[in-house]
Coordinates of C-alpha atoms in Angstrom, one line a residue:
M124 CA -0.1 0.0 -0.1
M125 CA 1.2 3.5 -0.8
N126 CA 2.7 5.5 2.0
I127 CA 0.2 8.3 2.5
D128 CA 2.7 10.8 3.9
K129 CA 5.0 10.2 1.0
F130 CA 2.2 10.6 -1.5
R131 CA 1.3 14.0 0.2
R132 CA 4.8 15.3 0.1
G133 CA 5.2 14.3 -3.6
F134 CA 1.9 15.8 -4.5
A135 CA 2.8 18.9 -2.7
R136 CA 6.2 19.3 -4.6
S137 CA 4.3 18.6 -7.9
A138 CA 1.6 21.1 -7.2
A139 CA 4.3 23.7 -6.3
C140 CA 6.2 23.2 -9.4
V141 CA 2.9 23.4 -11.5
A142 CA 2.1 26.7 -9.7
L143 CA 5.6 28.0 -10.4
I144 CA 5.3 27.0 -14.1
I145 CA 1.9 28.6 -14.3
G146 CA 3.1 31.7 -12.5
T147 CA 6.0 32.0 -14.8
L148 CA 4.0 31.6 -17.9
L149 CA 1.2 33.8 -16.8
G150 CA 2.6 36.4 -14.5
P151 CA 3.7 38.8 -17.2
A152 CA 0.4 38.4 -19.1
L153 CA -1.7 39.0 -15.9
A154 CA 0.5 42.0 -15.1
Q155 CA 0.2 43.5 -18.6
S156 CA -3.6 42.9 -18.4
A157 CA -3.7 44.8 -15.0
I158 CA -1.8 47.6 -16.3
D159 CA -3.8 47.8 -19.5
E160 CA -7.0 48.1 -17.5
I161 CA -5.5 50.8 -15.4
A162 CA -4.1 52.8 -18.3
K163 CA -7.4 52.6 -20.2
Y164 CA -9.9 53.3 -17.4
G165 CA -11.9 56.4 -18.0
G166 CA -14.7 56.3 -15.6
A167 CA -15.9 59.3 -13.5
D168 CA -14.1 57.8 -10.5
R169 CA -10.7 57.3 -12.3
M170 CA -8.7 59.5 -10.1
D171 CA -10.1 58.0 -7.0
R172 CA -9.1 54.6 -8.1
L173 CA -5.7 55.6 -9.3
V174 CA -5.1 57.3 -5.9
A175 CA -6.4 54.3 -3.8
G176 CA -4.3 51.9 -5.9
A177 CA -1.2 54.0 -5.8
R178 CA -1.4 54.2 -2.0
K179 CA -1.9 50.5 -1.7
E180 CA 1.2 50.0 -3.8
G181 CA 2.9 52.4 -1.7
A182 CA 5.9 53.2 -3.8
L183 CA 7.2 54.5 -7.2
T184 CA 10.5 54.3 -9.1
L185 CA 11.6 57.0 -11.6
Y186 CA 14.4 56.9 -14.1
T187 CA 15.2 60.4 -15.2
A188 CA 17.6 62.6 -17.1
T189 CA 16.1 65.8 -15.5
P190 CA 18.4 67.8 -13.4
V191 CA 18.2 66.8 -9.7
E192 CA 17.0 70.0 -8.2
D193 CA 14.1 70.1 -10.8
V194 CA 12.9 66.6 -10.7
M195 CA 13.0 66.8 -6.9
A196 CA 10.8 69.7 -6.8
I197 CA 8.1 67.5 -8.6
T198 CA 8.8 64.3 -6.7
K199 CA 8.5 66.1 -3.3
A200 CA 5.2 67.7 -4.2
F201 CA 3.9 64.3 -5.4
E202 CA 4.9 62.7 -2.2
T203 CA 3.6 65.5 -0.1
K204 CA 0.0 65.4 -1.9
Y205 CA -0.2 61.6 -2.0
G206 CA 2.1 60.2 0.6
I207 CA 3.8 57.8 -2.0
P208 CA 7.7 57.8 -1.7
V209 CA 9.4 58.1 -5.0
T210 CA 12.9 56.4 -5.6
V211 CA 14.8 58.4 -8.1
W212 CA 17.7 57.2 -10.4
R213 CA 19.2 59.9 -12.5
G214 CA 21.6 59.7 -15.5
S215 CA 22.1 61.2 -18.8
S216 CA 19.5 60.6 -21.5
E217 CA 21.5 57.9 -23.0
D218 CA 22.1 56.1 -19.7
V219 CA 18.3 56.3 -18.8
L220 CA 17.5 54.7 -22.2
H221 CA 20.2 52.1 -21.9
R222 CA 19.3 51.1 -18.4
A223 CA 15.6 51.0 -18.8
V224 CA 15.8 48.8 -22.0
T225 CA 18.4 46.6 -20.7
E226 CA 16.5 45.8 -17.4
I227 CA 13.1 45.5 -18.9
K228 CA 14.4 43.1 -21.7
A229 CA 16.2 41.0 -19.0
G230 CA 12.9 40.8 -16.8
R231 CA 14.2 43.1 -14.1
N232 CA 11.0 45.2 -13.7
E233 CA 12.6 47.9 -11.6
V234 CA 11.4 51.1 -13.2
D235 CA 7.7 52.4 -13.2
V236 CA 8.2 55.8 -15.1
I237 CA 10.9 56.9 -17.6
E238 CA 11.5 60.6 -18.0
T239 CA 13.9 61.9 -20.5
N240 CA 14.3 63.5 -24.0
G241 CA 11.9 63.1 -26.9
P242 CA 14.3 60.9 -29.2
E243 CA 15.0 58.7 -26.4
L244 CA 11.3 58.3 -25.5
E245 CA 10.8 57.4 -29.1
A246 CA 13.5 54.8 -29.0
L247 CA 11.7 53.4 -26.0
H248 CA 8.4 53.3 -27.9
R249 CA 10.3 51.5 -30.8
E250 CA 11.5 49.0 -28.2
G251 CA 7.8 48.4 -27.2
V252 CA 8.6 48.9 -23.5
L253 CA 6.1 51.8 -22.9
Q254 CA 2.5 51.6 -21.9
P255 CA -0.1 53.7 -23.9
I256 CA -2.0 55.8 -21.4
E257 CA -5.6 57.2 -22.0
S258 CA -5.8 60.3 -19.7
P259 CA -8.3 63.3 -20.0
V260 CA -5.5 65.6 -19.4
M261 CA -4.0 64.8 -23.0
S262 CA -6.6 67.1 -24.5
D263 CA -4.8 70.0 -22.8
I264 CA -1.4 69.2 -23.8
Y265 CA 0.3 71.1 -26.8
P266 CA -0.7 68.8 -29.7
D267 CA 2.9 68.2 -31.1
A268 CA 3.9 66.8 -27.7
V269 CA 1.5 64.1 -27.7
P270 CA 2.6 61.2 -30.0
R271 CA -0.1 59.2 -31.9
A272 CA 0.7 56.0 -29.9
R273 CA 0.3 57.9 -26.7
D274 CA 2.8 55.6 -24.8
W275 CA 4.7 58.7 -23.7
V276 CA 3.8 62.4 -23.6
G277 CA 5.8 65.7 -23.5
S278 CA 5.8 67.5 -20.2
R279 CA 7.7 70.5 -21.3
L280 CA 9.4 72.2 -24.4
N281 CA 12.9 73.3 -24.4
I282 CA 12.4 76.3 -26.9
I283 CA 15.3 77.5 -28.7
T284 CA 15.3 81.2 -29.6
A285 CA 17.6 84.0 -30.5
A286 CA 19.0 86.3 -27.9
Y287 CA 20.9 89.7 -27.9
N288 CA 23.0 91.9 -25.7
T289 CA 20.8 94.7 -24.9
N290 CA 23.8 97.0 -24.5
L291 CA 25.2 96.3 -28.0
V292 CA 22.0 95.7 -30.1
K293 CA 19.2 98.2 -30.2
E294 CA 15.6 96.7 -30.3
A295 CA 15.0 98.7 -33.5
D296 CA 17.8 97.2 -35.2
L297 CA 16.8 93.5 -34.6
P298 CA 16.5 91.4 -37.9
K299 CA 13.0 91.1 -39.0
T300 CA 13.6 88.3 -41.4
W301 CA 16.5 85.6 -41.9
Q302 CA 17.6 87.5 -45.1
D303 CA 18.2 90.6 -42.7
L304 CA 21.2 88.7 -41.1
L305 CA 23.0 88.9 -44.4
D306 CA 23.4 92.7 -43.8
P307 CA 27.1 93.6 -43.4
R308 CA 26.3 95.0 -39.9
W309 CA 26.0 91.6 -38.5
S310 CA 29.5 90.6 -39.6
G311 CA 31.3 88.9 -36.7
K312 CA 28.4 89.3 -34.4
I313 CA 26.4 86.0 -34.6
G314 CA 26.7 83.0 -32.4
L315 CA 25.5 79.5 -33.1
E316 CA 25.6 76.4 -31.0
A317 CA 28.2 74.2 -32.4
E318 CA 25.9 71.1 -32.7
A319 CA 22.7 72.6 -33.6
Y320 CA 21.9 70.0 -36.2
D321 CA 18.2 69.5 -35.4
W322 CA 17.7 73.2 -35.1
M323 CA 19.1 74.1 -38.5
A324 CA 17.2 71.2 -40.2
T325 CA 13.9 72.3 -38.6
I326 CA 14.6 76.1 -39.6
A327 CA 15.6 75.2 -43.2
A328 CA 12.3 73.4 -43.4
T329 CA 10.5 76.7 -42.9
F330 CA 12.0 78.0 -46.2
P331 CA 10.3 77.7 -49.5
S332 CA 12.4 74.6 -49.9
E333 CA 14.9 72.7 -47.6
K334 CA 17.6 73.5 -50.3
E335 CA 17.1 77.1 -50.0
G336 CA 17.2 76.9 -46.2
N337 CA 20.5 75.1 -46.3
D338 CA 21.8 77.5 -48.9
F339 CA 20.8 80.5 -46.7
F340 CA 23.0 79.1 -43.9
R341 CA 25.9 78.4 -46.2
K342 CA 25.8 82.0 -47.4
L343 CA 25.4 83.4 -43.9
A344 CA 28.5 81.6 -42.7
A345 CA 30.5 82.6 -45.7
T346 CA 29.2 86.3 -45.7
N347 CA 29.2 87.4 -42.0
G348 CA 30.7 84.3 -40.2
L349 CA 29.2 82.4 -37.4
S350 CA 30.9 82.0 -34.0
L351 CA 30.3 78.4 -33.0
R352 CA 30.1 77.7 -29.3
K353 CA 29.4 74.4 -27.6
G354 CA 26.4 74.5 -25.3
H355 CA 23.3 76.6 -25.3
S356 CA 23.9 78.0 -21.8
L357 CA 27.4 78.9 -22.6
L358 CA 26.0 80.8 -25.6
S359 CA 23.6 82.7 -23.3
Q360 CA 26.4 83.6 -21.1
L361 CA 28.7 84.9 -24.0
T362 CA 25.8 86.9 -25.1
A363 CA 25.2 88.5 -21.7
S364 CA 28.9 89.4 -21.7
G365 CA 29.0 90.8 -24.9
E366 CA 31.3 88.4 -26.6
V367 CA 28.5 87.3 -28.8
P368 CA 26.3 90.3 -29.5
F369 CA 23.4 88.2 -31.3
A370 CA 22.9 84.5 -30.7
L371 CA 20.7 82.3 -32.9
T372 CA 20.4 79.3 -30.5
T373 CA 19.8 80.1 -26.8
Y374 CA 17.3 78.4 -24.7
L375 CA 14.5 80.8 -24.1
Y376 CA 14.0 80.0 -20.4
K377 CA 17.8 80.6 -19.7
A378 CA 17.8 84.0 -21.7
D379 CA 14.5 85.0 -20.0
Q380 CA 15.8 84.0 -16.4
M381 CA 19.1 85.8 -17.0
H382 CA 17.1 89.0 -18.2
K383 CA 15.0 88.9 -15.1
D384 CA 18.0 88.8 -13.0
G385 CA 19.3 92.0 -14.6
A386 CA 21.7 90.6 -17.1
P387 CA 21.9 92.7 -20.4
I388 CA 20.3 90.1 -22.5
N389 CA 17.0 89.4 -23.9
W390 CA 15.4 86.6 -26.0
Y391 CA 14.0 87.4 -29.4
A392 CA 11.8 85.3 -31.8
L393 CA 13.2 85.4 -35.4
G394 CA 10.3 83.7 -37.2
Q395 CA 9.4 80.4 -35.7
S396 CA 11.1 79.1 -32.6
V397 CA 12.3 75.6 -32.6
A398 CA 11.4 73.4 -29.5
R399 CA 12.7 70.0 -28.5
I400 CA 10.4 67.8 -26.3
N401 CA 11.2 66.5 -22.9
G402 CA 8.7 64.1 -21.4
L403 CA 7.9 60.7 -19.7
G404 CA 6.3 57.4 -20.3
V405 CA 5.0 54.5 -18.1
A406 CA 6.9 51.1 -18.4
R407 CA 4.5 48.3 -19.5
T408 CA 6.3 46.2 -16.8
A409 CA 5.6 48.8 -14.1
R410 CA 5.4 47.1 -10.5
H411 CA 3.4 50.2 -9.3
P412 CA 1.0 50.9 -12.3
N413 CA -1.5 53.1 -10.4
A414 CA 1.3 55.2 -8.9
A415 CA 3.1 55.3 -12.3
V416 CA -0.1 56.6 -14.1
L417 CA -1.0 58.9 -11.3
F418 CA 2.6 60.5 -11.3
Q419 CA 2.3 61.0 -15.2
D420 CA -1.0 62.8 -14.6
F421 CA 0.4 64.8 -11.7
T422 CA 3.3 65.9 -13.8
L423 CA 1.1 67.1 -16.6
T424 CA -1.3 69.1 -14.0
D425 CA 0.2 70.2 -10.8
G426 CA 3.7 69.6 -11.9
Q427 CA 3.4 72.0 -14.8
K428 CA 3.1 74.9 -12.6
I429 CA 6.1 73.8 -10.7
L430 CA 8.1 73.5 -14.0
A431 CA 6.9 77.1 -15.0
D432 CA 8.1 78.5 -11.6
R433 CA 11.5 76.9 -12.4
G434 CA 11.6 78.7 -15.8
F435 CA 10.6 75.8 -18.0
T436 CA 8.0 75.9 -20.7
P437 CA 5.3 73.4 -19.9
T438 CA 3.3 71.7 -22.5
N439 CA -0.1 72.0 -20.7
V440 CA -1.1 75.0 -22.5
K441 CA -4.5 75.2 -20.8
L442 CA -2.7 75.8 -17.5
V443 CA 0.4 77.5 -18.7
P444 CA -0.1 79.3 -22.0
L445 CA 3.0 79.6 -24.4
P446 CA 4.6 83.2 -24.3
E447 CA 2.4 85.6 -26.3
G448 CA 3.5 86.0 -30.0
L449 CA 5.7 82.9 -29.9
Q450 CA 5.4 80.6 -32.8
V451 CA 6.8 77.2 -32.1
R452 CA 7.8 74.4 -34.4
V453 CA 8.6 71.2 -32.5
V454 CA 11.4 68.9 -33.6
D455 CA 9.8 65.5 -34.4
P456 CA 11.7 62.9 -32.1
S457 CA 11.1 60.2 -34.8
S458 CA 12.8 62.2 -37.4
T459 CA 15.7 63.0 -35.2
L460 CA 16.3 59.3 -34.6
D461 CA 16.1 58.7 -38.5
N462 CA 17.9 61.7 -39.8
L463 CA 20.3 63.0 -37.3
P464 CA 23.4 61.8 -39.2
K465 CA 22.2 63.4 -42.3
W466 CA 21.4 66.5 -40.5
R467 CA 24.9 66.7 -38.9
D468 CA 26.5 66.2 -42.3
T469 CA 24.4 69.1 -43.7
F470 CA 25.1 71.4 -40.9
N471 CA 28.9 70.9 -40.9
A472 CA 29.0 71.4 -44.7
A473 CA 27.0 74.6 -44.5
V474 CA 28.5 76.1 -41.4
K475 CA 31.8 74.6 -41.1
G476 CA 32.6 74.2 -44.7
Q477 CA 33.4 70.5 -44.1

C-alpha cells in the first residue's frame, strides 16, 4: 500500500512546481492585463481609483535625465500630496535609455516611469517597452507633444530662440527676417551652438524649400561668419557678456531667467522658434502601475506650474499658455532618430565648410 505521507509530500512538490510554471508563464500576461486596465480606464472615479491603488502599492521608481533639483521639486510635491515615496535614479538621457531597455528586456522590472528627452522616449516606444495611457489631461497638452501611440507624452518644451545683448544691439535694429542677417552690420556678431543639427534642419524646413534653407546658412557663414560655441547655456552667458552680441540658438528659459536677474540679455523670436520635447512614459512592466499613471497625470497638471516657476515651458497650454506671440515648431523625435547623421553632415557642410 502506498505510504500516505510520502504521497502527500510528492503531491505538494508537484503542485508547487505546477504553480511556479503557471506563475512564470502567466505572470507577465496577468501583469500586462492589469496595467492595460488601469491605463485605459476612463470612468468618473478614475482619479479616486488611481489614488487608492497607488497608496496600496506604496511606492514609485522613476528613472530620469532631468536635473536633480528640478525633478526633486516635482517628486517632493507628489509625495506631499499623495504620501507615496518616490525612488529616483538619475543619469544622462543615453544612460536612462540603456538602463531601462536592458533591465526590462532582462525581466528586471524595477522602473515604473521613465523621464527623458523626446528622441530617447521615441526609441523606448520602438522597443515596445512603454504603456499607452488614456488620460483626460491629454487634450490640454500642446498637440505636437502627444505622439499618436500615446505611450509617452511631452511634459515640457525646450524652446530655442535668438537672444541679443541689450547694450550692444538696439531693439529697433533687430532682424525682422532671416535674410536681414546677411546685412554687413552683422558681420562677426552672430553666435550659433556648435551642434545645432536638428535646429538648422527644422529652420531650413520653414524656407520655401529645404535646399534654399541650407543654402541660406551656407551663405550666412560665408558672408558674415558664425561664432560656434558648444552649449546653449554657454552661448547665453557669452551673449550677456557681450562676446557674442546676437545668438541664434539659446534656450528661451535661460535667456529670460538671466534677463529677469538683470543681465543685459533678452530673448527674441526670429520667425518660428524651434522646440525640443522632454517628457515621460510609463513602463509596460511597471510594478506600481497605479502610482506610475498617477505620477504622469500629476506631472502634466500640478507639476506644470512647478516647472513654470522653475523657468521651463510646460506643455499643458491650458494651465500655462505659451509666451504671447511665440510661434513654435517642434522637432519630431522620430525624425531625429532617423535623420540625425544626415542633419549633422548638412550642418557641417553649410556652417563649417566640412
